[in-house]
Amino acid sequence: MKTYQPSRAPCPIGRAARLLGDRWILLILREGFLGAERFEEFIQRLSINRAALTSRLAILQEAGLITRDPPSGKRARYLLTDQACALVPLYAEMAKWSAEHLFDDDEMTAGWAASGSHQS
Amino acid sequence: MKTYQPSRAPCPIGRAARLLGDRWILLILREGFLGAERFEEFIQRLSINRAALTSRLAILQEAGLITRDPPSGKRARYLLTDQACALVPLYAEMAKWSAEHLFDDDEMTAGWAASGSHQS
DNA sequence: ACTCAAAGTCTGTAAAACAGATGTTGATAT
DNA sequence: ATATCAACATCTGTTTTACAGACTTTGAGT
């Protein structure tokens, strides 16, 4: 299983990139901001592979961005820490940039409502 | 070779994550902001595999974040577009969050100057 | 023409991702 | 209490991706 060895790069961008430069990490945190807490909830909302979710949740715990509510055992809730919530301004910037610079041409905006579920 | 099929997800975070949720993409753009322009320059500064750099440069071109100065041929310069420069506030937020929440304990800040080159 | 180096490409190997089946453990109902 | 169900994973086999390092091509300079 993939583990998270935190980067010691002197550049903060380099350190952040090690953690945030991963599509699933970004999407899991997004779902966390939107209220997701449970394993199966992330599975369904993101259509992520179970092993991939397990490894990313472990990484996020090691990095201190989430806590597992019963630290071990079943029926776990994965909760965002303050450290994760501090990412909200970053997500706001990301959404702003994306809305302004990714796909402004309307041709791309057609056919979105087709399937009900989220997709990456 | 890995190509870039832009995401049509309705959520701007989902679209951004498809492009920015990649460690090398984040680091290549960082080096671009810091003045890197040439293929070999990125190779040396990031210690990235040549094939990996080739594929990421292609993705960044397809996404419109960089242009290749002679569109084909040798001695190319890879230049950031306005679209890429618009990411600066996002990088600022990332650096801010990273500095505040990744490795604030000083134990981690020791031993940085050991090897001269950048490391991810 | 010769050399050098920049910008890739190729090859073989190691790591990671994935779908889908299986296992394990708590909660709930009977 | 025990049978059942669902949540939280783990395991297996396969496909995909990453990587180091050698090789190739092409333009520039001499």
Tab-separated table of C-alpha atoms in Angstrom, chain B residues 17-115:
chain	number	residue	atom	x	y	z
B	17	ALA	CA	-8.150	18.473	-10.333
B	18	ARG	CA	-7.826	16.598	-13.603
B	19	LEU	CA	-5.109	19.011	-14.681
B	20	LEU	CA	-3.529	20.160	-11.420
B	21	GLY	CA	-3.853	16.914	-9.501
B	22	ASP	CA	-0.438	15.835	-10.686
B	23	ARG	CA	2.781	16.435	-8.828
B	24	TRP	CA	4.892	17.050	-11.943
B	25	ILE	CA	2.422	19.481	-13.453
B	26	LEU	CA	2.498	21.559	-10.272
B	27	LEU	CA	6.296	21.503	-10.137
B	28	ILE	CA	6.793	22.259	-13.834
B	29	LEU	CA	4.567	25.308	-13.532
B	30	ARG	CA	6.465	26.383	-10.421
B	31	GLU	CA	9.742	26.215	-12.313
B	32	GLY	CA	8.118	28.133	-15.139
B	33	PHE	CA	7.173	30.884	-12.703
B	34	LEU	CA	10.783	30.855	-11.510
B	35	GLY	CA	12.099	31.384	-15.021
B	36	ALA	CA	12.697	27.953	-16.508
B	37	GLU	CA	12.019	27.795	-20.225
B	38	ARG	CA	14.062	25.005	-21.772
B	39	PHE	CA	13.592	21.253	-21.758
B	40	GLU	CA	16.975	20.478	-20.237
B	41	GLU	CA	16.441	23.167	-17.663
B	42	PHE	CA	13.304	21.450	-16.359
B	43	ILE	CA	15.107	18.108	-16.480
B	44	GLN	CA	17.916	19.379	-14.279
B	45	ARG	CA	15.891	21.472	-11.874
B	46	LEU	CA	13.275	18.806	-11.199
B	47	SER	CA	15.184	15.580	-11.787
B	48	ILE	CA	12.188	14.463	-13.801
B	49	ASN	CA	12.287	11.593	-16.237
B	50	ARG	CA	12.544	12.727	-19.866
B	51	ALA	CA	9.467	10.828	-21.013
B	52	ALA	CA	7.497	12.158	-18.074
B	53	LEU	CA	8.515	15.726	-18.876
B	54	THR	CA	7.644	15.267	-22.546
B	55	SER	CA	4.179	14.032	-21.662
B	56	ARG	CA	3.544	16.798	-19.110
B	57	LEU	CA	4.688	19.516	-21.539
B	58	ALA	CA	2.268	18.094	-24.112
B	59	ILE	CA	-0.553	18.140	-21.559
B	60	LEU	CA	0.240	21.727	-20.604
B	61	GLN	CA	0.235	22.750	-24.251
B	62	GLU	CA	-3.089	21.032	-24.912
B	63	ALA	CA	-4.538	22.747	-21.871
B	64	GLY	CA	-3.244	26.086	-23.126
B	65	LEU	CA	-0.946	26.809	-20.188
B	66	ILE	CA	2.289	26.876	-22.143
B	67	THR	CA	3.379	27.474	-25.711
B	68	ARG	CA	6.366	26.019	-27.510
B	69	ASP	CA	8.336	28.812	-29.054
B	70	PRO	CA	9.371	27.242	-32.267
B	71	PRO	CA	6.213	25.122	-32.538
B	72	SER	CA	8.396	22.338	-33.900
B	73	GLY	CA	12.111	21.836	-34.181
B	74	LYS	CA	14.968	22.082	-31.744
B	75	ARG	CA	16.078	24.630	-29.160
B	76	ALA	CA	12.531	25.103	-28.004
B	77	ARG	CA	11.487	27.508	-25.310
B	78	TYR	CA	8.410	26.665	-23.280
B	79	LEU	CA	6.652	29.852	-22.274
B	80	LEU	CA	3.817	30.360	-19.830
B	81	THR	CA	0.597	31.755	-21.233
B	82	ASP	CA	-1.599	34.298	-19.474
B	83	GLN	CA	-3.785	31.377	-18.466
B	84	ALA	CA	-0.851	29.883	-16.571
B	85	CYS	CA	0.149	33.208	-15.060
B	86	ALA	CA	-3.384	33.500	-13.727
B	87	LEU	CA	-2.468	30.602	-11.452
B	88	VAL	CA	-0.144	32.787	-9.405
B	89	PRO	CA	-2.771	33.580	-6.743
B	90	LEU	CA	-3.462	29.861	-6.432
B	91	TYR	CA	0.231	29.184	-5.941
B	92	ALA	CA	0.375	31.966	-3.391
B	93	GLU	CA	-2.434	30.335	-1.427
B	94	MET	CA	-0.735	26.975	-1.731
B	95	ALA	CA	2.563	28.337	-0.430
B	96	LYS	CA	0.773	30.105	2.391
B	97	TRP	CA	-1.119	26.998	3.473
B	98	SER	CA	1.945	24.821	3.132
B	99	ALA	CA	4.127	27.144	5.175
B	100	GLU	CA	1.495	27.348	7.886
B	101	HIS	CA	0.321	23.754	8.040
B	102	LEU	CA	2.986	21.463	6.632
B	103	PHE	CA	5.945	20.862	8.928
B	104	ASP	CA	5.737	23.736	11.293
B	105	ASP	CA	7.665	21.656	13.803
B	106	ASP	CA	11.337	22.653	13.574
B	107	GLU	CA	12.567	19.083	13.774
B	108	MET	CA	11.623	18.800	10.134
B	109	THR	CA	13.396	21.951	9.039
B	110	ALA	CA	16.852	20.572	9.862
B	111	GLY	CA	19.193	19.214	7.222
B	112	TRP	CA	17.744	21.000	4.267
B	113	ALA	CA	20.860	22.568	2.853
B	114	ALA	CA	22.578	19.182	2.581
B	115	SER	CA	22.312	18.582	-1.169
